[in-house]
Short mmCIF file of C-alpha atoms and ligand atoms in Angstrom, two decimals:
data_model
loop_
_atom_site.label_atom_id
_atom_site.label_comp_id
_atom_site.label_asym_id
_atom_site.label_seq_id
_atom_site.Cartn_x
_atom_site.Cartn_y
_atom_site.Cartn_z
CA MET U 882 4.87 -5.58 12.90
CA ASP U 883 8.26 -7.15 12.27
CA ALA U 884 8.49 -6.28 8.57
CA PRO U 885 11.68 -4.92 6.99
CA TYR U 886 10.52 -1.31 6.56
CA ALA U 887 13.27 0.97 5.21
CA ARG U 888 15.71 -1.99 5.25
CA LEU U 889 17.28 -2.84 1.91
CA GLU U 890 17.11 -6.59 1.17
CA VAL U 891 19.51 -7.88 -1.48
CA LEU U 892 17.71 -10.71 -3.31
CA GLU U 893 20.31 -11.57 -5.93
CA PRO U 894 23.11 -9.70 -7.71
CA GLY U 895 21.53 -6.61 -9.25
CA ILE U 896 18.14 -6.95 -7.52
CA SER U 897 17.24 -5.54 -4.12
CA ARG U 898 13.98 -4.73 -2.41
CA LEU U 899 12.74 -1.99 -0.12
CA LEU U 900 9.40 -2.21 1.68
CA ALA U 901 7.30 0.96 2.09
CA HIS U 902 5.36 1.51 5.29
CA ASN U 903 1.83 1.32 3.85
CA PRO U 904 0.37 -1.93 5.21
CA SER U 905 -3.35 -2.58 4.56
CA ALA U 906 -5.87 -5.26 3.68
CA PHE U 907 -4.89 -4.69 0.02
CA THR U 908 -1.13 -4.14 0.26
CA TYR U 909 -0.11 -6.83 2.81
CA TYR U 910 2.89 -5.40 4.72
CA GLY U 911 3.17 -2.63 2.13
CA THR U 912 4.47 -1.91 -1.35
CA GLN U 913 7.82 -3.40 -2.30
CA SER U 914 10.03 -1.18 -4.45
CA TYR U 915 12.87 -2.84 -6.35
CA LEU U 916 16.30 -1.52 -7.27
CA VAL U 917 17.51 -3.18 -10.46
CA GLY U 918 21.08 -2.99 -11.75
CA ILE U 919 24.57 -2.72 -10.29
CA ASN U 920 26.51 0.35 -11.42
CA LYS U 921 23.39 2.04 -12.69
CA VAL U 922 19.91 1.29 -11.43
CA ALA U 923 16.25 1.40 -12.36
CA VAL U 924 13.64 1.71 -9.62
CA VAL U 925 10.56 -0.47 -10.15
CA ASP U 926 7.38 0.69 -8.38
CA PRO U 927 8.69 3.62 -6.30
CA GLY U 928 5.56 3.26 -4.14
CA PRO U 929 3.55 5.73 -2.09
CA ASP U 930 4.80 9.28 -1.57
CA LEU U 931 6.12 8.76 1.99
CA PRO U 932 9.18 10.86 2.95
CA GLU U 933 10.81 8.03 4.91
CA HIS U 934 10.41 5.66 1.94
CA LEU U 935 11.90 8.23 -0.45
CA ASP U 936 14.79 8.77 1.99
CA ALA U 937 15.41 5.01 2.18
CA LEU U 938 15.30 4.74 -1.64
CA GLU U 939 17.81 7.55 -1.94
CA VAL U 940 20.16 5.89 0.56
CA ALA U 941 19.85 2.58 -1.32
CA ILE U 942 20.54 4.25 -4.68
CA ALA U 943 23.71 5.61 -3.07
CA GLY U 944 24.46 8.20 -5.71
CA ARG U 945 24.38 5.76 -8.65
CA PRO U 946 22.84 7.02 -11.88
CA VAL U 947 19.13 6.15 -12.02
CA ILE U 948 18.30 5.31 -15.63
CA ALA U 949 14.54 5.15 -15.05
CA ILE U 950 11.78 5.13 -12.48
CA MET U 951 9.41 2.44 -13.70
CA CYS U 952 5.81 1.93 -12.52
CA THR U 953 3.88 -1.26 -13.19
CA HIS U 954 0.59 0.63 -12.94
CA THR U 955 -0.87 3.77 -11.43
CA HIS U 956 -2.61 2.72 -8.25
CA ARG U 957 -1.83 4.98 -5.31
CA ASP U 958 0.34 2.43 -3.57
CA HIS U 959 2.67 2.21 -6.62
CA SER U 960 3.28 5.44 -8.53
CA PRO U 961 2.93 8.59 -6.35
CA ALA U 962 6.63 8.49 -5.28
CA ALA U 963 7.72 8.60 -8.94
CA ARG U 964 7.67 12.38 -9.30
CA PRO U 965 9.40 13.26 -6.00
CA LEU U 966 12.00 10.54 -6.65
CA ALA U 967 12.55 11.96 -10.15
CA GLU U 968 13.11 15.37 -8.56
CA ARG U 969 15.61 13.93 -6.07
CA THR U 970 17.56 11.88 -8.63
CA GLY U 971 17.02 13.61 -11.98
CA ALA U 972 15.81 10.29 -13.44
CA PRO U 973 13.05 10.06 -16.05
CA ILE U 974 9.77 8.25 -15.31
CA ILE U 975 9.48 5.53 -17.95
CA GLY U 976 7.04 2.64 -17.78
CA CYS U 977 3.28 2.22 -17.80
CA ALA U 978 1.00 4.75 -19.46
CA ALA U 979 -1.08 7.24 -17.52
CA LEU U 980 -4.69 6.23 -17.39
CA ALA U 981 -6.63 7.67 -20.34
CA LEU U 982 -9.42 9.19 -18.27
CA GLU U 983 -11.16 11.35 -20.88
CA THR U 984 -10.85 9.16 -23.94
CA ALA U 985 -11.62 5.80 -22.37
CA GLY U 986 -14.81 6.62 -20.53
CA PRO U 987 -15.34 6.38 -16.79
CA ARG U 988 -12.35 4.24 -15.93
CA ALA U 989 -11.04 6.02 -12.85
CA ASP U 990 -11.68 5.14 -9.26
CA ALA U 991 -10.42 6.42 -5.92
CA SER U 992 -7.42 4.11 -5.92
CA PHE U 993 -5.93 5.71 -9.07
CA ASP U 994 -3.04 8.14 -9.04
CA GLY U 995 -4.41 10.81 -11.37
CA ASP U 996 -1.22 12.90 -11.05
CA TYR U 997 1.02 10.27 -12.66
CA ALA U 998 2.74 11.84 -15.69
CA PRO U 999 5.41 9.65 -17.31
CA ASP U 1000 8.29 11.02 -19.39
CA GLY U 1001 8.17 7.89 -21.52
CA VAL U 1002 5.82 4.94 -21.98
CA LEU U 1003 6.96 1.41 -22.80
CA SER U 1004 4.77 -0.80 -24.93
CA ASP U 1005 4.88 -4.58 -24.86
CA GLY U 1006 8.38 -5.88 -25.60
CA GLU U 1007 10.13 -2.50 -25.40
CA MET U 1008 13.27 -2.46 -23.30
CA LEU U 1009 15.74 -0.23 -21.53
CA ASP U 1010 19.42 -0.95 -21.04
CA ILE U 1011 20.89 -1.14 -17.53
CA ASP U 1012 24.65 -1.70 -17.66
CA GLY U 1013 24.38 -3.93 -20.74
CA GLU U 1014 21.43 -5.94 -19.39
CA SER U 1015 17.92 -5.27 -20.62
CA ILE U 1016 14.77 -4.69 -18.64
CA THR U 1017 11.77 -5.43 -20.85
CA ALA U 1018 8.12 -4.40 -20.55
CA VAL U 1019 5.57 -7.23 -20.60
CA ALA U 1020 2.08 -5.80 -21.10
CA THR U 1021 -0.27 -7.51 -18.63
CA PRO U 1022 -3.63 -5.70 -18.56
CA GLY U 1023 -6.35 -7.02 -16.24
CA HIS U 1024 -5.72 -5.72 -12.73
CA THR U 1025 -5.62 -2.34 -14.47
CA SER U 1026 -5.73 -1.55 -18.19
CA ASN U 1027 -2.23 -0.02 -18.08
CA HIS U 1028 -0.44 -2.77 -16.11
CA LEU U 1029 3.08 -3.78 -17.15
CA CYS U 1030 5.41 -6.40 -15.71
CA PHE U 1031 9.16 -5.97 -16.24
CA ALA U 1032 11.55 -8.80 -17.12
CA TYR U 1033 15.23 -8.72 -16.15
CA ARG U 1034 17.70 -11.61 -16.36
CA GLY U 1035 15.11 -14.34 -15.85
CA ALA U 1036 13.29 -12.47 -13.09
CA LEU U 1037 9.89 -10.85 -13.61
CA PHE U 1038 8.73 -7.86 -11.58
CA SER U 1039 5.09 -8.84 -11.55
CA GLY U 1040 3.56 -5.78 -9.85
CA ASP U 1041 -0.01 -6.56 -8.83
CA HIS U 1042 -0.68 -8.88 -11.78
CA VAL U 1043 0.67 -11.84 -9.83
CA MET U 1044 1.26 -11.35 -6.11
CA GLY U 1045 2.95 -13.57 -3.59
CA TRP U 1046 0.34 -13.36 -0.83
CA SER U 1047 -3.15 -13.06 -2.31
CA THR U 1048 -5.13 -13.22 -5.51
CA THR U 1049 -5.30 -10.01 -7.52
CA VAL U 1050 -8.25 -7.65 -7.28
CA VAL U 1051 -9.90 -7.20 -10.69
CA PHE U 1052 -12.27 -4.29 -10.27
CA PRO U 1053 -14.33 -2.97 -13.22
CA PRO U 1054 -14.51 -0.74 -15.12
CA ASP U 1055 -10.71 -0.50 -15.39
CA GLY U 1056 -10.12 -4.03 -14.19
CA ASP U 1057 -11.06 -6.62 -16.80
CA MET U 1058 -11.32 -10.35 -16.10
CA ALA U 1059 -10.89 -11.53 -19.71
CA ALA U 1060 -7.78 -9.36 -20.10
CA TYR U 1061 -6.46 -10.62 -16.75
CA MET U 1062 -6.89 -14.27 -17.79
CA GLN U 1063 -5.14 -13.58 -21.11
CA SER U 1064 -2.31 -11.91 -19.21
CA LEU U 1065 -1.98 -15.00 -17.01
CA ASP U 1066 -1.77 -17.12 -20.19
CA LYS U 1067 0.90 -14.81 -21.47
CA LEU U 1068 3.03 -15.42 -18.37
CA ARG U 1069 2.49 -19.16 -18.69
CA GLN U 1070 4.11 -19.03 -22.10
CA ARG U 1071 7.25 -17.43 -20.65
CA ASP U 1072 10.00 -19.16 -18.72
CA ASP U 1073 10.82 -16.68 -15.97
CA ARG U 1074 12.58 -18.39 -13.07
CA VAL U 1075 11.19 -16.12 -10.33
CA TYR U 1076 8.56 -13.40 -9.85
CA TYR U 1077 9.16 -10.43 -7.60
CA PRO U 1078 5.69 -8.99 -6.88
CA ALA U 1079 4.88 -5.59 -5.40
CA HIS U 1080 3.25 -7.31 -2.42
CA GLY U 1081 4.23 -10.53 -0.69
CA PRO U 1082 7.13 -12.94 -1.03
CA ALA U 1083 8.93 -13.88 -4.24
CA VAL U 1084 7.26 -16.60 -6.32
CA THR U 1085 9.88 -19.26 -6.98
CA ASN U 1086 7.64 -21.68 -8.92
CA PRO U 1087 6.10 -19.26 -11.45
CA GLN U 1088 4.68 -21.81 -13.88
CA GLN U 1089 2.95 -23.84 -11.21
CA TYR U 1090 1.75 -20.72 -9.41
CA VAL U 1091 0.20 -19.18 -12.54
CA ARG U 1092 -1.52 -22.47 -13.36
CA HIS U 1093 -2.91 -22.47 -9.83
CA LEU U 1094 -4.18 -18.87 -10.20
CA THR U 1095 -5.81 -19.67 -13.54
CA GLY U 1096 -7.50 -22.74 -12.04
CA HIS U 1097 -8.71 -20.69 -9.09
CA ARG U 1098 -10.42 -18.14 -11.37
CA MET U 1099 -11.99 -20.86 -13.49
CA GLN U 1100 -13.38 -22.47 -10.34
CA ARG U 1101 -14.74 -19.09 -9.25
CA GLU U 1102 -16.37 -18.58 -12.62
CA LYS U 1103 -18.01 -22.00 -12.47
CA GLN U 1104 -19.24 -21.29 -8.95
CA ILE U 1105 -20.79 -17.96 -10.03
CA LEU U 1106 -22.47 -19.60 -13.03
CA ARG U 1107 -23.87 -22.27 -10.73
CA LEU U 1108 -25.21 -19.67 -8.30
CA VAL U 1109 -27.09 -17.78 -11.02
CA SER U 1110 -28.20 -20.85 -12.94
CA ASN U 1111 -31.62 -21.32 -11.34
CA GLU U 1112 -32.09 -18.05 -9.46
CA ALA U 1113 -31.54 -14.39 -10.39
CA ARG U 1114 -29.26 -12.89 -7.75
CA PRO U 1115 -27.75 -9.53 -6.84
CA ILE U 1116 -23.98 -9.33 -6.55
CA ALA U 1117 -24.07 -9.02 -2.75
CA ASP U 1118 -25.84 -12.37 -2.58
CA ILE U 1119 -23.31 -14.00 -4.91
CA VAL U 1120 -20.45 -12.65 -2.76
CA ALA U 1121 -22.06 -13.96 0.45
CA ASN U 1122 -22.37 -17.43 -1.10
CA ALA U 1123 -19.06 -17.56 -2.94
CA TYR U 1124 -16.86 -16.09 -0.20
CA PRO U 1125 -18.04 -17.49 3.14
CA GLY U 1126 -16.27 -15.96 6.14
CA LEU U 1127 -14.76 -13.13 4.09
CA ASP U 1128 -12.89 -10.36 5.94
CA PRO U 1129 -15.46 -7.47 5.96
CA ARG U 1130 -12.75 -5.11 4.65
CA LEU U 1131 -12.61 -7.19 1.46
CA VAL U 1132 -16.34 -7.41 0.68
CA THR U 1133 -16.23 -4.47 -1.74
CA ALA U 1134 -13.21 -5.91 -3.56
CA ALA U 1135 -14.88 -9.33 -3.77
CA GLY U 1136 -17.98 -7.63 -5.23
CA GLY U 1137 -15.71 -6.05 -7.85
CA SER U 1138 -14.20 -9.40 -8.78
CA VAL U 1139 -17.66 -11.01 -9.03
CA LEU U 1140 -18.79 -8.15 -11.26
CA ALA U 1141 -15.66 -8.62 -13.39
CA HIS U 1142 -16.56 -12.30 -13.84
CA LEU U 1143 -20.20 -11.46 -14.62
CA LEU U 1144 -19.27 -8.84 -17.22
CA ASP U 1145 -16.95 -11.35 -18.87
CA LEU U 1146 -19.69 -14.02 -18.82
CA GLU U 1147 -22.18 -11.50 -20.19
CA ARG U 1148 -19.84 -10.69 -23.10
CA ARG U 1149 -19.68 -14.41 -23.80
CA GLY U 1150 -23.50 -14.61 -23.77
CA LEU U 1151 -23.67 -16.84 -20.68
CA VAL U 1152 -25.39 -14.54 -18.20
CA GLU U 1153 -27.70 -11.53 -18.34
CA GLN U 1154 -28.64 -8.77 -15.98
CA GLN U 1155 -31.98 -7.18 -15.19
CA GLN U 1156 -32.35 -4.45 -12.58
CA GLY U 1157 -29.25 -5.49 -10.70
CA LEU U 1158 -30.15 -9.18 -10.73
CA TRP U 1159 -27.92 -11.60 -12.60
CA LYS U 1160 -29.01 -14.91 -14.05
CA ALA U 1161 -27.84 -17.48 -16.53
CA ALA U 1162 -28.77 -16.59 -20.11
ZN1 LIG J 69 -0.47 -2.61 -5.19
#
């Protein structure tokens, strides 16, 4: 695959990108880590714990002080390199919270990095200083409950909340469709000029793109409501009808997104479930 693995791409002054070699049906060509800053840097989404990716990050950092290693969320393709990179550079891990496994009920799934242990957590609106410029946390729960985007000089590192190649997987119990939609609204009220997602190309028309994503989810919701309106159906049946010709590797993820919609609709009193069958309330 002709993707720029281990090749630093300078996107604009103070922002460069490094692609990790972890391509999959969920990560596109892989996870994109970002170096932010000029004389000092922050690393956004260090990525998977792959020695060649850590080596490439270290070369790109080129001995500059690393003020923080910042994760948007704690899926395994984003945060596992944080600790080894902290050991190599002496930088603190500051960004999203660890997932509250014990206190928040059964929220974990296999894709979570349970070893993630930040030195500092940013809440919505909190910022760090990089050479006199600020990088600011924008809380965007939905894809995961702990998801943050980071804003820097009109650019937004959008993690997996908004991606440049695919819609975002919202997989319950940690993924939450109502929270995701609210987080899309939150971005619509901002005026970022570009998004740099963890997967896929930069989004250069953020407002239009977020409106499109919101419309897509509302269409999906309508379609699901229509499917369960005169017949009680299991999720597998809804997926088969709503996603014709779906890549078999994505059937489970699509089932998760349908469940996320159904749980949201159930909370709003529009559908109900009996023995695994969903129907309009
Ligand atoms: Zn990801």
